[in-house]
PDB file of C-alpha atoms in Angstrom:
ATOM      1  CA  UNK J 174      20.473 -27.852   1.212  1.00 55.00           C
ATOM      2  CA  UNK J 175      17.147 -26.121   0.631  1.00 61.00           C
ATOM      3  CA  UNK J 176      16.618 -22.382   0.621  1.00 59.00           C
ATOM      4  CA  UNK J 177      14.807 -22.660   3.931  1.00 63.00           C
ATOM      5  CA  UNK J 178      17.901 -23.974   5.700  1.00 69.00           C
ATOM      6  CA  UNK J 179      20.555 -21.988   3.778  1.00 72.00           C
ATOM      7  CA  UNK J 180      21.332 -18.794   5.768  1.00 68.00           C
ATOM      8  CA  UNK J 181      22.696 -17.033   2.649  1.00 70.00           C
ATOM      9  CA  UNK J 182      19.455 -17.451   0.695  1.00 68.00           C
ATOM     10  CA  UNK J 183      16.955 -16.624   3.433  1.00 64.00           C
ATOM     11  CA  UNK J 184      14.918 -13.449   3.209  1.00 62.00           C
ATOM     12  CA  UNK J 185      13.510 -11.594   6.164  1.00 64.00           C
ATOM     13  CA  UNK J 186       9.773 -11.082   6.166  1.00 64.00           C
ATOM     14  CA  UNK J 187       8.251  -7.961   7.619  1.00 66.00           C
ATOM     15  CA  UNK J 188       4.880  -8.705   9.115  1.00 66.00           C
ATOM     16  CA  UNK J 189       2.445  -5.840   9.553  1.00 63.00           C
ATOM     17  CA  UNK J 190      -1.024  -5.923  11.000  1.00 67.00           C
ATOM     18  CA  UNK J 191      -3.615  -3.182  11.330  1.00 65.00           C
ATOM     19  CA  UNK J 192      -1.385  -0.485   9.893  1.00 60.00           C
ATOM     20  CA  UNK J 193      -3.575   2.239   8.382  1.00 62.00           C
ATOM     21  CA  UNK J 194      -2.556   3.109   4.852  1.00 63.00           C
ATOM     22  CA  UNK J 195      -2.322   6.871   4.402  1.00 61.00           C
ATOM     23  CA  UNK J 196      -3.623   8.469   1.248  1.00 55.00           C
ATOM     24  CA  UNK J 197      -1.391  10.899  -0.609  1.00 55.00           C
ATOM     25  CA  UNK J 198      -2.970  14.336  -0.325  1.00 55.00           C
ATOM     26  CA  UNK J 199      -1.625  15.618  -3.656  1.00 52.00           C
ATOM     27  CA  UNK J 200      -2.969  12.739  -5.714  1.00 51.00           C
ATOM     28  CA  UNK J 201      -6.630  13.486  -5.123  1.00 51.00           C
ATOM     29  CA  UNK J 202      -8.799  16.483  -5.770  1.00 52.00           C
ATOM     30  CA  UNK J 203     -10.241  18.200  -2.712  1.00 53.00           C
ATOM     31  CA  UNK J 204     -13.971  18.002  -2.150  1.00 49.00           C
ATOM     32  CA  UNK J 205     -15.313  21.508  -1.886  1.00 52.00           C
ATOM     33  CA  UNK J 206     -18.999  20.675  -2.145  1.00 52.00           C
ATOM     34  CA  UNK J 207     -21.330  18.097  -0.701  1.00 49.00           C
ATOM     35  CA  UNK J 208     -21.751  15.007  -2.871  1.00 47.00           C
ATOM     36  CA  UNK J 209     -25.473  15.733  -3.299  1.00 50.00           C
ATOM     37  CA  UNK J 210     -24.625  19.164  -4.759  1.00 54.00           C
ATOM     38  CA  UNK J 211     -22.026  17.663  -7.080  1.00 49.00           C
ATOM     39  CA  UNK J 212     -24.551  15.275  -8.598  1.00 47.00           C
ATOM     40  CA  UNK J 213     -26.516  18.257  -9.919  1.00 47.00           C
ATOM     41  CA  UNK J 214     -23.423  20.088 -11.175  1.00 46.00           C
ATOM     42  CA  UNK J 215     -22.885  19.725 -14.928  1.00 41.00           C
ATOM     43  CA  UNK J 216     -19.102  20.060 -14.653  1.00 41.00           C
ATOM     44  CA  UNK J 217     -19.072  17.042 -12.320  1.00 39.00           C
ATOM     45  CA  UNK J 218     -20.679  14.918 -15.030  1.00 38.00           C
ATOM     46  CA  UNK J 219     -18.234  15.928 -17.725  1.00 41.00           C
ATOM     47  CA  UNK J 220     -15.181  16.504 -15.534  1.00 46.00           C
ATOM     48  CA  UNK J 221     -12.127  18.278 -16.838  1.00 49.00           C
ATOM     49  CA  UNK J 222     -13.313  17.782 -20.419  1.00 53.00           C
ATOM     50  CA  UNK J 223     -16.099  20.342 -19.998  1.00 55.00           C
ATOM     51  CA  UNK J 224     -13.935  22.702 -17.926  1.00 55.00           C
ATOM     52  CA  UNK J 225     -11.076  22.808 -20.402  1.00 57.00           C
ATOM     53  CA  UNK J 226     -13.489  23.275 -23.318  1.00 58.00           C
ATOM     54  CA  UNK J 227     -15.117  26.285 -21.636  1.00 58.00           C
ATOM     55  CA  UNK J 228     -11.812  27.833 -20.551  1.00 57.00           C
ATOM     56  CA  UNK J 229     -10.040  27.270 -23.896  1.00 57.00           C
ATOM     57  CA  UNK J 230     -13.077  28.382 -25.904  1.00 60.00           C
ATOM     58  CA  UNK J 231     -13.297  31.669 -24.002  1.00 60.00           C
ATOM     59  CA  UNK J 232      -9.588  32.252 -24.757  1.00 54.00           C
ATOM     60  CA  UNK J 233      -9.966  31.308 -28.427  1.00 57.00           C
ATOM     61  CA  UNK J 234     -12.790  33.782 -29.014  1.00 56.00           C
ATOM     62  CA  UNK J 235     -10.608  36.721 -27.918  1.00 60.00           C
ATOM     63  CA  UNK J 236      -6.973  35.850 -28.395  1.00 57.00           C
ATOM     64  CA  UNK J 237      -6.519  33.142 -31.064  1.00 60.00           C
ATOM     65  CA  UNK J 238      -3.380  33.477 -33.233  1.00 64.00           C
ATOM     66  CA  UNK J 239      -1.326  31.054 -35.347  1.00 73.00           C
ATOM     67  CA  UNK J 240       0.524  28.095 -33.805  1.00 77.00           C
ATOM     68  CA  UNK J 241       4.037  29.617 -33.340  1.00 79.00           C
ATOM     69  CA  UNK J 242       2.551  32.749 -31.744  1.00 83.00           C
ATOM     70  CA  UNK J 243       0.327  30.573 -29.552  1.00 83.00           C
ATOM     71  CA  UNK J 244       3.361  28.711 -28.256  1.00 87.00           C
ATOM     72  CA  UNK J 245       5.100  32.007 -27.501  1.00 89.00           C
ATOM     73  CA  UNK J 246       2.017  33.258 -25.647  1.00 88.00           C
ATOM     74  CA  UNK J 247       1.738  29.996 -23.707  1.00 89.00           C
ATOM     75  CA  UNK J 248       5.410  30.195 -22.678  1.00 92.00           C
ATOM     76  CA  UNK J 249       5.039  33.847 -21.617  1.00 92.00           C
ATOM     77  CA  UNK J 250       1.909  33.024 -19.587  1.00 91.00           C
ATOM     78  CA  UNK J 251       3.627  30.102 -17.874  1.00 93.00           C
ATOM     79  CA  UNK J 252       6.586  32.345 -16.994  1.00 94.00           C
ATOM     80  CA  UNK J 253       4.260  34.980 -15.531  1.00 93.00           C
ATOM     81  CA  UNK J 254       2.292  32.476 -13.444  1.00 91.00           C
ATOM     82  CA  UNK J 255       5.505  30.774 -12.316  1.00 93.00           C
ATOM     83  CA  UNK J 256       6.924  34.071 -11.086  1.00 93.00           C
ATOM     84  CA  UNK J 257       3.713  34.857  -9.181  1.00 92.00           C
ATOM     85  CA  UNK J 258       3.948  31.507  -7.384  1.00 91.00           C
ATOM     86  CA  UNK J 259       7.700  31.682  -6.757  1.00 93.00           C
ATOM     87  CA  UNK J 260       8.556  28.957  -9.279  1.00 92.00           C
ATOM     88  CA  UNK J 261      10.604  31.069 -11.710  1.00 92.00           C
ATOM     89  CA  UNK J 262      13.254  28.442 -12.458  1.00 94.00           C
ATOM     90  CA  UNK J 263      10.707  25.712 -13.102  1.00 94.00           C
ATOM     91  CA  UNK J 264       8.612  28.078 -15.237  1.00 93.00           C
ATOM     92  CA  UNK J 265      11.705  29.024 -17.251  1.00 95.00           C
ATOM     93  CA  UNK J 266      12.493  25.355 -17.910  1.00 94.00           C
ATOM     94  CA  UNK J 267       8.884  24.644 -18.949  1.00 92.00           C
ATOM     95  CA  UNK J 268       8.811  27.680 -21.261  1.00 92.00           C
ATOM     96  CA  UNK J 269      12.118  26.712 -22.895  1.00 93.00           C
ATOM     97  CA  UNK J 270      10.937  23.111 -23.327  1.00 91.00           C
ATOM     98  CA  UNK J 271       7.755  24.349 -24.997  1.00 90.00           C
ATOM     99  CA  UNK J 272       9.573  26.845 -27.247  1.00 90.00           C
ATOM    100  CA  UNK J 273      12.013  24.203 -28.557  1.00 88.00           C
ATOM    101  CA  UNK J 274       9.290  22.814 -30.845  1.00 78.00           C
ATOM    102  CA  UNK J 275       7.771  26.140 -31.824  1.00 82.00           C
ATOM    103  CA  UNK J 276       7.950  25.454 -35.583  1.00 84.00           C
ATOM    104  CA  UNK J 277       7.449  21.683 -35.556  1.00 85.00           C
ATOM    105  CA  UNK J 278       4.315  19.775 -36.506  1.00 82.00           C
ATOM    106  CA  UNK J 279       1.098  20.207 -34.568  1.00 80.00           C
ATOM    107  CA  UNK J 280       1.367  16.604 -33.354  1.00 80.00           C
ATOM    108  CA  UNK J 281       4.837  17.196 -31.852  1.00 83.00           C
ATOM    109  CA  UNK J 282       3.683  20.408 -30.176  1.00 83.00           C
ATOM    110  CA  UNK J 283       0.652  18.660 -28.702  1.00 82.00           C
ATOM    111  CA  UNK J 284       2.853  15.833 -27.412  1.00 82.00           C
ATOM    112  CA  UNK J 285       5.023  18.428 -25.640  1.00 85.00           C
ATOM    113  CA  UNK J 286       1.962  20.063 -24.059  1.00 85.00           C
ATOM    114  CA  UNK J 287       0.636  16.717 -22.839  1.00 82.00           C
ATOM    115  CA  UNK J 288       4.089  15.803 -21.482  1.00 84.00           C
ATOM    116  CA  UNK J 289       4.278  19.124 -19.624  1.00 86.00           C
ATOM    117  CA  UNK J 290       0.788  18.796 -18.174  1.00 84.00           C
ATOM    118  CA  UNK J 291       1.391  15.252 -16.933  1.00 82.00           C
ATOM    119  CA  UNK J 292       4.701  16.221 -15.307  1.00 84.00           C
ATOM    120  CA  UNK J 293       4.713  16.879 -11.550  1.00 86.00           C
ATOM    121  CA  UNK J 294       5.036  20.660 -11.500  1.00 87.00           C
ATOM    122  CA  UNK J 295       3.282  23.834 -10.456  1.00 90.00           C
ATOM    123  CA  UNK J 296       1.728  24.003 -13.944  1.00 90.00           C
ATOM    124  CA  UNK J 297      -0.553  20.972 -13.726  1.00 86.00           C
ATOM    125  CA  UNK J 298      -1.658  21.903 -10.207  1.00 88.00           C
ATOM    126  CA  UNK J 299      -2.386  25.497 -11.220  1.00 89.00           C
ATOM    127  CA  UNK J 300      -4.156  24.576 -14.463  1.00 86.00           C
ATOM    128  CA  UNK J 301      -6.304  21.919 -12.783  1.00 83.00           C
ATOM    129  CA  UNK J 302      -7.251  24.344  -9.984  1.00 85.00           C
ATOM    130  CA  UNK J 303      -8.046  27.046 -12.545  1.00 84.00           C
ATOM    131  CA  UNK J 304     -10.256  24.670 -14.534  1.00 78.00           C
ATOM    132  CA  UNK J 305     -11.935  23.253 -11.437  1.00 78.00           C
ATOM    133  CA  UNK J 306     -12.734  26.753 -10.133  1.00 79.00           C
ATOM    134  CA  UNK J 307     -13.649  28.001 -13.638  1.00 76.00           C
ATOM    135  CA  UNK J 308     -11.295  30.954 -13.027  1.00 76.00           C
ATOM    136  CA  UNK J 309     -11.457  33.069 -16.187  1.00 78.00           C
ATOM    137  CA  UNK J 310      -9.058  35.627 -14.654  1.00 82.00           C
ATOM    138  CA  UNK J 311      -6.175  33.379 -15.706  1.00 82.00           C
ATOM    139  CA  UNK J 312      -7.440  33.190 -19.289  1.00 79.00           C
ATOM    140  CA  UNK J 313      -4.724  35.533 -20.592  1.00 81.00           C
ATOM    141  CA  UNK J 314      -1.873  33.590 -18.988  1.00 85.00           C
ATOM    142  CA  UNK J 315      -3.051  29.955 -19.053  1.00 84.00           C
ATOM    143  CA  UNK J 316      -5.659  30.122 -21.825  1.00 82.00           C
ATOM    144  CA  UNK J 317      -3.165  29.549 -24.619  1.00 83.00           C
ATOM    145  CA  UNK J 318      -1.682  26.474 -22.971  1.00 87.00           C
ATOM    146  CA  UNK J 319      -5.181  25.146 -22.182  1.00 83.00           C
ATOM    147  CA  UNK J 320      -6.128  25.661 -25.834  1.00 80.00           C
ATOM    148  CA  UNK J 321      -3.025  23.820 -27.084  1.00 82.00           C
ATOM    149  CA  UNK J 322      -3.568  21.032 -24.579  1.00 80.00           C
ATOM    150  CA  UNK J 323      -7.324  20.731 -25.081  1.00 73.00           C
ATOM    151  CA  UNK J 324      -8.503  21.729 -28.541  1.00 62.00           C
ATOM    152  CA  UNK J 325      -5.310  20.996 -30.415  1.00 62.00           C
ATOM    153  CA  UNK J 326      -4.419  17.969 -28.302  1.00 61.00           C
ATOM    154  CA  UNK J 327      -6.752  15.965 -26.122  1.00 60.00           C
ATOM    155  CA  UNK J 328      -9.930  16.467 -28.151  1.00 59.00           C
ATOM    156  CA  UNK J 329      -8.243  15.568 -31.445  1.00 61.00           C
ATOM    157  CA  UNK J 330      -6.398  12.442 -30.345  1.00 60.00           C
ATOM    158  CA  UNK J 331      -6.878   9.346 -32.494  1.00 58.00           C
ATOM    159  CA  UNK J 332      -9.014   6.651 -30.864  1.00 59.00           C
ATOM    160  CA  UNK J 333      -6.004   4.373 -30.306  1.00 55.00           C
ATOM    161  CA  UNK J 334      -4.569   6.999 -27.922  1.00 57.00           C
ATOM    162  CA  UNK J 335      -7.739   7.461 -25.892  1.00 58.00           C
ATOM    163  CA  UNK J 336      -8.435   5.746 -22.592  1.00 58.00           C
ATOM    164  CA  UNK J 337     -12.125   5.409 -21.905  1.00 61.00           C
ATOM    165  CA  UNK J 338     -12.246   3.337 -18.734  1.00 64.00           C
ATOM    166  CA  UNK J 339     -13.484   4.488 -15.350  1.00 65.00           C
ATOM    167  CA  UNK J 340     -10.757   5.473 -12.904  1.00 59.00           C
ATOM    168  CA  UNK J 341     -11.583   5.350  -9.205  1.00 60.00           C
ATOM    169  CA  UNK J 342      -9.807   7.479  -6.620  1.00 61.00           C
ATOM    170  CA  UNK J 343      -9.948   7.377  -2.851  1.00 66.00           C
ATOM    171  CA  UNK J 344     -10.923  10.344  -0.718  1.00 68.00           C
ATOM    172  CA  UNK J 345     -11.378  11.004   2.947  1.00 71.00           C
ATOM    173  CA  UNK J 346     -14.832  12.532   3.390  1.00 71.00           C
ATOM    174  CA  UNK J 347     -16.386  14.027   6.460  1.00 74.00           C
ATOM    175  CA  UNK J 348     -19.948  13.116   7.426  1.00 76.00           C
ATOM    176  CA  UNK J 349     -21.084  16.597   6.339  1.00 76.00           C
ATOM    177  CA  UNK J 350     -19.716  16.101   2.834  1.00 70.00           C
ATOM    178  CA  UNK J 351     -21.483  12.765   2.384  1.00 67.00           C
ATOM    179  CA  UNK J 352     -24.950  13.981   3.471  1.00 60.00           C
TER     180      UNK J 352
END
């Protein structure tokens, strides 16, 4: 007996036609400017790379300390920002996770920072918004983490760890944003 005729081995098929696929709102950055304005904006050309360099550099000029102190400052800043946003428990977990490797090698610390930033939490959303808006008011609280993530981490990665392909994302744009 073939699979087609055997009732135990048949699979139901769900047929769908003309079902609009919804985009996840969280997965895409909001468009705040018209596309024509973004083309002239330097930060659009260099993306988060330029933003994190500017933000971390402004922190480094005023506040730079050694690595263990930097980790302590980053944890304290994350706790403060987490409390402001009502995410105290999550901020506490992130701070503890970061402080576990306080005296380990720079590579292990950087790996922790990258892991924390790529995790779905208030931290990546807040840091990305801060960098996108070039908000230097958060330099004291998020500057240390941005420095560890950027200067110590992302900009010093070996070439085998870098991904240099173009990534395309979908966005819903209004007619006004396209013009």
